[in-house]
PDB file of C-alpha atoms in Angstrom:
ATOM      1  CA  MET A  29      72.440 -10.611 -10.907  1.00 78.00           C
ATOM      2  CA  ILE A  30      74.143  -7.588  -9.890  1.00 87.00           C
ATOM      3  CA  ASN A  31      76.698  -7.647  -7.259  1.00 92.00           C
ATOM      4  CA  TYR A  32      77.600  -3.965  -6.745  1.00 95.00           C
ATOM      5  CA  LEU A  33      77.571  -0.661  -8.898  1.00 96.00           C
ATOM      6  CA  LYS A  34      80.155   2.083  -9.095  1.00 96.00           C
ATOM      7  CA  GLY A  35      79.579   5.468 -10.448  1.00 95.00           C
ATOM      8  CA  LYS A  36      78.628   8.938  -9.289  1.00 95.00           C
ATOM      9  CA  VAL A  37      75.636  10.220  -7.228  1.00 95.00           C
ATOM     10  CA  ALA A  38      73.353  12.049  -9.764  1.00 94.00           C
ATOM     11  CA  ASP A  39      70.249  12.561  -7.374  1.00 94.00           C
ATOM     12  CA  VAL A  40      69.083  11.535  -3.655  1.00 94.00           C
ATOM     13  CA  GLN A  41      65.058  11.551  -3.249  1.00 93.00           C
ATOM     14  CA  ARG A  42      63.543  11.364  -0.248  1.00 91.00           C
ATOM     15  CA  GLY A  43      59.728   9.732  -0.436  1.00 86.00           C
ATOM     16  CA  SER A  44      57.262   8.729   2.563  1.00 85.00           C
ATOM     17  CA  GLY A  45      58.384   7.215   5.113  1.00 83.00           C
ATOM     18  CA  ILE A  46      61.902   5.497   5.117  1.00 88.00           C
ATOM     19  CA  ARG A  47      62.096   5.750   1.178  1.00 93.00           C
ATOM     20  CA  VAL A  48      64.994   7.145   0.022  1.00 95.00           C
ATOM     21  CA  THR A  49      65.672   6.583  -3.614  1.00 95.00           C
ATOM     22  CA  LEU A  50      69.352   6.790  -5.096  1.00 95.00           C
ATOM     23  CA  ILE A  51      69.959   7.880  -8.895  1.00 96.00           C
ATOM     24  CA  LEU A  52      73.377   6.244  -9.549  1.00 96.00           C
ATOM     25  CA  GLU A  53      74.886   7.302 -12.915  1.00 96.00           C
ATOM     26  CA  VAL A  54      77.138   4.256 -14.056  1.00 96.00           C
ATOM     27  CA  ASN A  55      78.461   4.649 -17.508  1.00 94.00           C
ATOM     28  CA  GLN A  56      76.105   7.356 -18.513  1.00 93.00           C
ATOM     29  CA  VAL A  57      73.279   5.244 -17.248  1.00 95.00           C
ATOM     30  CA  GLY A  58      70.946   6.336 -14.388  1.00 96.00           C
ATOM     31  CA  TYR A  59      70.297   3.289 -11.810  1.00 95.00           C
ATOM     32  CA  GLU A  60      67.702   3.940  -9.405  1.00 96.00           C
ATOM     33  CA  LEU A  61      68.002   2.167  -6.142  1.00 96.00           C
ATOM     34  CA  GLN A  62      65.927   2.105  -2.650  1.00 96.00           C
ATOM     35  CA  ILE A  63      68.790   2.954  -0.067  1.00 96.00           C
ATOM     36  CA  LEU A  64      69.240   3.100   3.896  1.00 94.00           C
ATOM     37  CA  PRO A  65      68.181   6.673   4.818  1.00 93.00           C
ATOM     38  CA  ARG A  66      71.112   6.846   7.249  1.00 90.00           C
ATOM     39  CA  LEU A  67      73.614   6.139   3.773  1.00 90.00           C
ATOM     40  CA  THR A  68      72.531   9.730   2.672  1.00 89.00           C
ATOM     41  CA  GLN A  69      74.320  11.108   5.665  1.00 85.00           C
ATOM     42  CA  ASN A  70      77.830  11.218   4.070  1.00 79.00           C
ATOM     43  CA  LEU A  71      76.813  11.547   0.401  1.00 83.00           C
ATOM     44  CA  GLN A  72      77.386  14.271  -1.867  1.00 83.00           C
ATOM     45  CA  GLN A  73      76.381  15.257  -5.486  1.00 84.00           C
ATOM     46  CA  GLU A  74      78.900  13.803  -8.038  1.00 82.00           C
ATOM     47  CA  GLU A  75      80.624  11.963  -5.483  1.00 87.00           C
ATOM     48  CA  GLU A  76      81.857   8.306  -6.831  1.00 93.00           C
ATOM     49  CA  ILE A  77      80.553   5.596  -4.879  1.00 94.00           C
ATOM     50  CA  LYS A  78      80.179   1.961  -4.620  1.00 95.00           C
ATOM     51  CA  VAL A  79      76.965   0.341  -3.917  1.00 95.00           C
ATOM     52  CA  PHE A  80      76.295  -3.497  -3.074  1.00 96.00           C
ATOM     53  CA  THR A  81      72.987  -4.141  -4.815  1.00 96.00           C
ATOM     54  CA  HIS A  82      70.073  -6.531  -4.349  1.00 96.00           C
ATOM     55  CA  GLN A  83      68.130  -7.343  -7.207  1.00 93.00           C
ATOM     56  CA  GLN A  84      64.050  -7.959  -6.863  1.00 89.00           C
ATOM     57  CA  ILE A  85      61.916  -8.774  -9.865  1.00 84.00           C
ATOM     58  CA  ARG A  86      58.162  -8.117  -8.892  1.00 77.00           C
ATOM     59  CA  GLU A  87      54.997  -8.110 -10.999  1.00 75.00           C
ATOM     60  CA  GLU A  88      57.625  -7.512 -14.118  1.00 74.00           C
ATOM     61  CA  GLN A  89      59.393  -4.837 -12.635  1.00 83.00           C
ATOM     62  CA  MET A  90      62.738  -4.503 -11.479  1.00 86.00           C
ATOM     63  CA  LEU A  91      63.693  -3.181  -8.207  1.00 91.00           C
ATOM     64  CA  LEU A  92      67.145  -2.280  -6.655  1.00 95.00           C
ATOM     65  CA  TYR A  93      68.196  -1.974  -3.080  1.00 96.00           C
ATOM     66  CA  GLY A  94      71.511  -0.435  -2.522  1.00 96.00           C
ATOM     67  CA  PHE A  95      73.830  -0.592   0.782  1.00 96.00           C
ATOM     68  CA  GLY A  96      76.990   0.460   2.086  1.00 93.00           C
ATOM     69  CA  THR A  97      78.324  -2.715   2.450  1.00 92.00           C
ATOM     70  CA  SER A  98      78.148  -6.178   1.396  1.00 92.00           C
ATOM     71  CA  SER A  99      77.535  -7.445   4.852  1.00 90.00           C
ATOM     72  CA  GLU A 100      74.256  -5.340   4.655  1.00 93.00           C
ATOM     73  CA  ARG A 101      73.249  -6.664   1.726  1.00 94.00           C
ATOM     74  CA  ASP A 102      73.732 -10.227   2.622  1.00 91.00           C
ATOM     75  CA  LEU A 103      71.731  -9.573   6.105  1.00 92.00           C
ATOM     76  CA  PHE A 104      68.890  -7.736   3.924  1.00 95.00           C
ATOM     77  CA  ARG A 105      68.564 -10.749   1.952  1.00 93.00           C
ATOM     78  CA  GLN A 106      68.570 -13.197   5.160  1.00 91.00           C
ATOM     79  CA  LEU A 107      65.937 -10.988   6.879  1.00 93.00           C
ATOM     80  CA  VAL A 108      63.639 -10.914   3.751  1.00 93.00           C
ATOM     81  CA  SER A 109      63.492 -14.596   4.051  1.00 90.00           C
ATOM     82  CA  VAL A 110      61.739 -14.754   7.234  1.00 90.00           C
ATOM     83  CA  SER A 111      58.013 -15.002   6.660  1.00 87.00           C
ATOM     84  CA  GLY A 112      56.316 -12.074   7.193  1.00 88.00           C
ATOM     85  CA  ILE A 113      59.484  -9.603   6.842  1.00 92.00           C
ATOM     86  CA  GLY A 114      58.977  -7.355   3.468  1.00 93.00           C
ATOM     87  CA  THR A 115      61.705  -5.228   2.181  1.00 94.00           C
ATOM     88  CA  GLN A 116      60.747  -2.104   4.160  1.00 94.00           C
ATOM     89  CA  LEU A 117      60.576  -3.653   7.430  1.00 95.00           C
ATOM     90  CA  ALA A 118      64.095  -5.156   6.749  1.00 95.00           C
ATOM     91  CA  ILE A 119      65.139  -1.779   5.515  1.00 96.00           C
ATOM     92  CA  ALA A 120      63.790  -0.450   8.651  1.00 95.00           C
ATOM     93  CA  LEU A 121      65.791  -2.967  10.676  1.00 95.00           C
ATOM     94  CA  LEU A 122      68.948  -2.278   9.121  1.00 95.00           C
ATOM     95  CA  ASN A 123      68.401   1.831   9.464  1.00 94.00           C
ATOM     96  CA  THR A 124      67.261   1.478  13.072  1.00 94.00           C
ATOM     97  CA  LEU A 125      70.220  -0.500  14.383  1.00 92.00           C
ATOM     98  CA  GLU A 126      73.960  -0.802  13.636  1.00 90.00           C
ATOM     99  CA  LEU A 127      74.905  -3.974  11.888  1.00 90.00           C
ATOM    100  CA  PRO A 128      76.922  -4.927  14.958  1.00 88.00           C
ATOM    101  CA  ASP A 129      74.077  -4.480  17.086  1.00 89.00           C
ATOM    102  CA  LEU A 130      71.462  -6.276  14.951  1.00 92.00           C
ATOM    103  CA  VAL A 131      73.153  -9.164  14.181  1.00 90.00           C
ATOM    104  CA  GLN A 132      74.083  -9.446  17.871  1.00 87.00           C
ATOM    105  CA  ALA A 133      70.374  -8.926  18.875  1.00 90.00           C
ATOM    106  CA  ILE A 134      69.363 -11.582  16.225  1.00 90.00           C
ATOM    107  CA  VAL A 135      72.370 -14.395  17.752  1.00 87.00           C
ATOM    108  CA  GLY A 136      71.687 -13.454  21.243  1.00 86.00           C
ATOM    109  CA  GLY A 137      67.797 -13.594  20.754  1.00 89.00           C
ATOM    110  CA  ASN A 138      67.394  -9.978  22.050  1.00 91.00           C
ATOM    111  CA  THR A 139      63.825  -9.204  20.683  1.00 93.00           C
ATOM    112  CA  ARG A 140      63.749  -6.162  23.249  1.00 94.00           C
ATOM    113  CA  VAL A 141      66.393  -4.529  20.916  1.00 93.00           C
ATOM    114  CA  LEU A 142      64.999  -5.871  17.795  1.00 94.00           C
ATOM    115  CA  ALA A 143      61.744  -4.706  18.784  1.00 93.00           C
ATOM    116  CA  LYS A 144      63.061  -0.933  19.118  1.00 92.00           C
ATOM    117  CA  THR A 145      62.205  -0.744  15.011  1.00 94.00           C
ATOM    118  CA  PRO A 146      59.034   0.685  14.658  1.00 92.00           C
ATOM    119  CA  GLY A 147      56.405  -1.866  12.937  1.00 91.00           C
ATOM    120  CA  VAL A 148      58.708  -4.797  14.757  1.00 93.00           C
ATOM    121  CA  GLY A 149      56.229  -6.028  17.560  1.00 93.00           C
ATOM    122  CA  PRO A 150      57.207  -8.839  20.170  1.00 92.00           C
ATOM    123  CA  LYS A 151      56.186 -11.727  18.100  1.00 93.00           C
ATOM    124  CA  THR A 152      57.928 -10.474  15.152  1.00 93.00           C
ATOM    125  CA  ALA A 153      61.021  -9.988  16.852  1.00 94.00           C
ATOM    126  CA  GLU A 154      60.693 -13.455  17.950  1.00 93.00           C
ATOM    127  CA  ARG A 155      60.176 -14.853  14.766  1.00 93.00           C
ATOM    128  CA  ILE A 156      63.383 -12.989  13.560  1.00 93.00           C
ATOM    129  CA  ALA A 157      65.645 -14.209  16.134  1.00 91.00           C
ATOM    130  CA  LEU A 158      64.357 -17.895  15.770  1.00 91.00           C
ATOM    131  CA  GLU A 159      64.528 -17.890  12.147  1.00 89.00           C
ATOM    132  CA  LEU A 160      67.820 -15.908  11.335  1.00 89.00           C
ATOM    133  CA  LYS A 161      69.747 -18.033  14.291  1.00 85.00           C
ATOM    134  CA  ASN A 162      69.159 -20.874  12.748  1.00 84.00           C
ATOM    135  CA  LYS A 163      69.931 -19.810   9.213  1.00 83.00           C
ATOM    136  CA  LEU A 164      73.037 -18.226  10.867  1.00 82.00           C
ATOM    137  CA  ALA A 165      74.165 -21.536  12.501  1.00 80.00           C
ATOM    138  CA  GLU A 166      73.436 -23.293   9.181  1.00 80.00           C
ATOM    139  CA  TRP A 167      75.820 -20.657   7.541  1.00 73.00           C
ATOM    140  CA  ARG A 168      78.516 -21.119  10.223  1.00 76.00           C
ATOM    141  CA  HIS A 169      78.406 -25.295   9.874  1.00 73.00           C
ATOM    142  CA  ASP A 170      78.978 -24.600   6.167  1.00 73.00           C
ATOM    143  CA  ALA A 171      82.034 -22.174   7.019  1.00 68.00           C
ATOM    144  CA  GLY A 172      83.458 -25.497   9.110  1.00 68.00           C
ATOM    145  CA  LEU A 173      83.616 -23.710  12.022  1.00 68.00           C
ATOM    146  CA  THR A 174      82.214 -26.456  14.283  1.00 60.00           C
ATOM    147  CA  THR A 175      84.819 -28.797  14.348  1.00 56.00           C
ATOM    148  CA  SER A 176      87.004 -27.649  16.893  1.00 58.00           C
ATOM    149  CA  VAL A 177      87.029 -25.664  19.895  1.00 54.00           C
ATOM    150  CA  PRO A 178      90.047 -23.056  20.785  1.00 57.00           C
ATOM    151  CA  VAL A 179      91.433 -23.606  23.998  1.00 57.00           C
ATOM    152  CA  GLY A 180      89.866 -20.855  26.699  1.00 63.00           C
ATOM    153  CA  VAL A 181      86.891 -20.662  24.796  1.00 71.00           C
ATOM    154  CA  LEU A 182      83.533 -22.080  26.040  1.00 74.00           C
ATOM    155  CA  PRO A 183      81.292 -23.719  23.412  1.00 75.00           C
ATOM    156  CA  ALA A 184      78.550 -21.335  23.959  1.00 74.00           C
ATOM    157  CA  ILE A 185      80.664 -18.235  23.790  1.00 80.00           C
ATOM    158  CA  GLN A 186      82.238 -19.673  20.639  1.00 84.00           C
ATOM    159  CA  GLU A 187      79.047 -20.284  18.660  1.00 84.00           C
ATOM    160  CA  GLU A 188      77.902 -16.811  19.138  1.00 86.00           C
ATOM    161  CA  VAL A 189      80.638 -14.972  18.198  1.00 86.00           C
ATOM    162  CA  GLU A 190      81.443 -17.100  15.145  1.00 87.00           C
ATOM    163  CA  MET A 191      78.049 -16.393  13.917  1.00 88.00           C
ATOM    164  CA  THR A 192      78.002 -12.905  14.524  1.00 89.00           C
ATOM    165  CA  LEU A 193      81.413 -12.309  12.939  1.00 90.00           C
ATOM    166  CA  LEU A 194      80.512 -14.223   9.852  1.00 88.00           C
ATOM    167  CA  ALA A 195      77.236 -12.158   9.517  1.00 88.00           C
ATOM    168  CA  LEU A 196      79.407  -9.039   9.815  1.00 89.00           C
ATOM    169  CA  GLY A 197      81.625 -10.642   6.627  1.00 87.00           C
ATOM    170  CA  TYR A 198      84.370 -11.895   8.021  1.00 89.00           C
ATOM    171  CA  THR A 199      85.566 -15.613   6.416  1.00 87.00           C
ATOM    172  CA  GLY A 200      85.778 -18.558   8.260  1.00 84.00           C
ATOM    173  CA  PRO A 201      89.713 -18.791   8.431  1.00 86.00           C
ATOM    174  CA  GLU A 202      89.851 -14.742  10.073  1.00 89.00           C
ATOM    175  CA  VAL A 203      87.005 -15.998  12.793  1.00 87.00           C
ATOM    176  CA  ILE A 204      89.110 -18.746  13.781  1.00 86.00           C
ATOM    177  CA  GLN A 205      92.539 -16.656  13.939  1.00 88.00           C
ATOM    178  CA  ALA A 206      90.294 -14.036  15.670  1.00 89.00           C
ATOM    179  CA  LEU A 207      89.278 -16.414  18.367  1.00 87.00           C
ATOM    180  CA  GLN A 208      92.507 -17.870  18.944  1.00 86.00           C
ATOM    181  CA  ALA A 209      94.091 -14.721  19.607  1.00 88.00           C
ATOM    182  CA  VAL A 210      91.820 -13.316  22.234  1.00 88.00           C
ATOM    183  CA  SER A 211      91.754 -16.507  23.949  1.00 85.00           C
ATOM    184  CA  GLN A 212      95.191 -15.849  24.555  1.00 86.00           C
ATOM    185  CA  ASP A 213      94.246 -13.115  26.552  1.00 83.00           C
ATOM    186  CA  ALA A 214      94.111 -14.486  30.775  1.00 81.00           C
ATOM    187  CA  LYS A 215      91.190 -11.934  31.288  1.00 84.00           C
ATOM    188  CA  MET A 216      89.457 -13.034  28.441  1.00 84.00           C
ATOM    189  CA  SER A 217      89.587 -16.831  29.034  1.00 75.00           C
ATOM    190  CA  LYS A 218      87.720 -16.121  32.165  1.00 80.00           C
ATOM    191  CA  ASN A 219      85.227 -13.545  30.623  1.00 83.00           C
ATOM    192  CA  THR A 220      81.633 -14.964  29.790  1.00 84.00           C
ATOM    193  CA  ASN A 221      80.229 -12.036  28.059  1.00 87.00           C
ATOM    194  CA  PRO A 222      79.813 -12.845  24.483  1.00 86.00           C
ATOM    195  CA  GLU A 223      79.519  -9.244  23.408  1.00 86.00           C
ATOM    196  CA  ASP A 224      83.011  -8.541  24.998  1.00 89.00           C
ATOM    197  CA  TRP A 225      84.669 -11.524  22.857  1.00 90.00           C
ATOM    198  CA  ILE A 226      82.846 -10.040  19.773  1.00 90.00           C
ATOM    199  CA  ARG A 227      84.310  -6.331  20.688  1.00 89.00           C
ATOM    200  CA  GLU A 228      87.552  -8.005  21.184  1.00 91.00           C
ATOM    201  CA  ALA A 229      87.891 -10.345  18.171  1.00 90.00           C
ATOM    202  CA  ILE A 230      86.835  -7.468  15.682  1.00 91.00           C
ATOM    203  CA  SER A 231      89.280  -5.129  17.459  1.00 91.00           C
ATOM    204  CA  TRP A 232      91.910  -7.771  16.438  1.00 91.00           C
ATOM    205  CA  LEU A 233      90.949  -8.368  13.373  1.00 90.00           C
ATOM    206  CA  SER A 234      90.711  -4.459  12.545  1.00 88.00           C
ATOM    207  CA  ARG A 235      94.513  -4.264  13.470  1.00 83.00           C
ATOM    208  CA  PRO A 236      96.353  -2.830  10.167  1.00 75.00           C
ATOM    209  CA  THR A 237      98.700  -6.084  10.655  1.00 58.00           C
ATOM    210  CA  GLN A 238      95.492  -8.028   9.713  1.00 46.00           C
ATOM    211  CA  LEU A 239      94.844  -6.161   6.476  1.00 43.00           C
TER     212      LEU A 239
END
């Protein structure tokens, strides 16, 4: 399994629909990867980049998909595990919505936001939200985040914030620290909007002192 590739941008080829192919030269070998269209916005010829990959073998053909972050790649894998969701629809979802917005829509069961993606109807959106929220809940349990509730955090908010932050690539300990820090704010302790908690937690985790 190839986790990531680091090399120079040799070529970017645009196909039909949302198909964009990146040719990445790594040690004089050109790898062909399908990437998100918006990943091309800042790509320059001969630029050295790191691309996180998902490998799929289909009918004796090896396909590679490339992503700008490991979190995007991991959510792509979760999306294609949903019944009826193929690789192209998963790419469309990741390309239409920014990663935090997509994760929050899944965790919060916001099918209206999910349905903004071309090809995603109401029934498909409901299936994505239901199946992936269950998977993210299992992920949260495996990370050991179901054992305690920080003072000042409502259980329902805690669950949504923790699942969202885990899906965005933060570790269990980082999530716990962020929740504990944000809960110290008197205003936030009275806030029942999960999105505000998520925003504050990400802001806290993004501080230079946390790197």
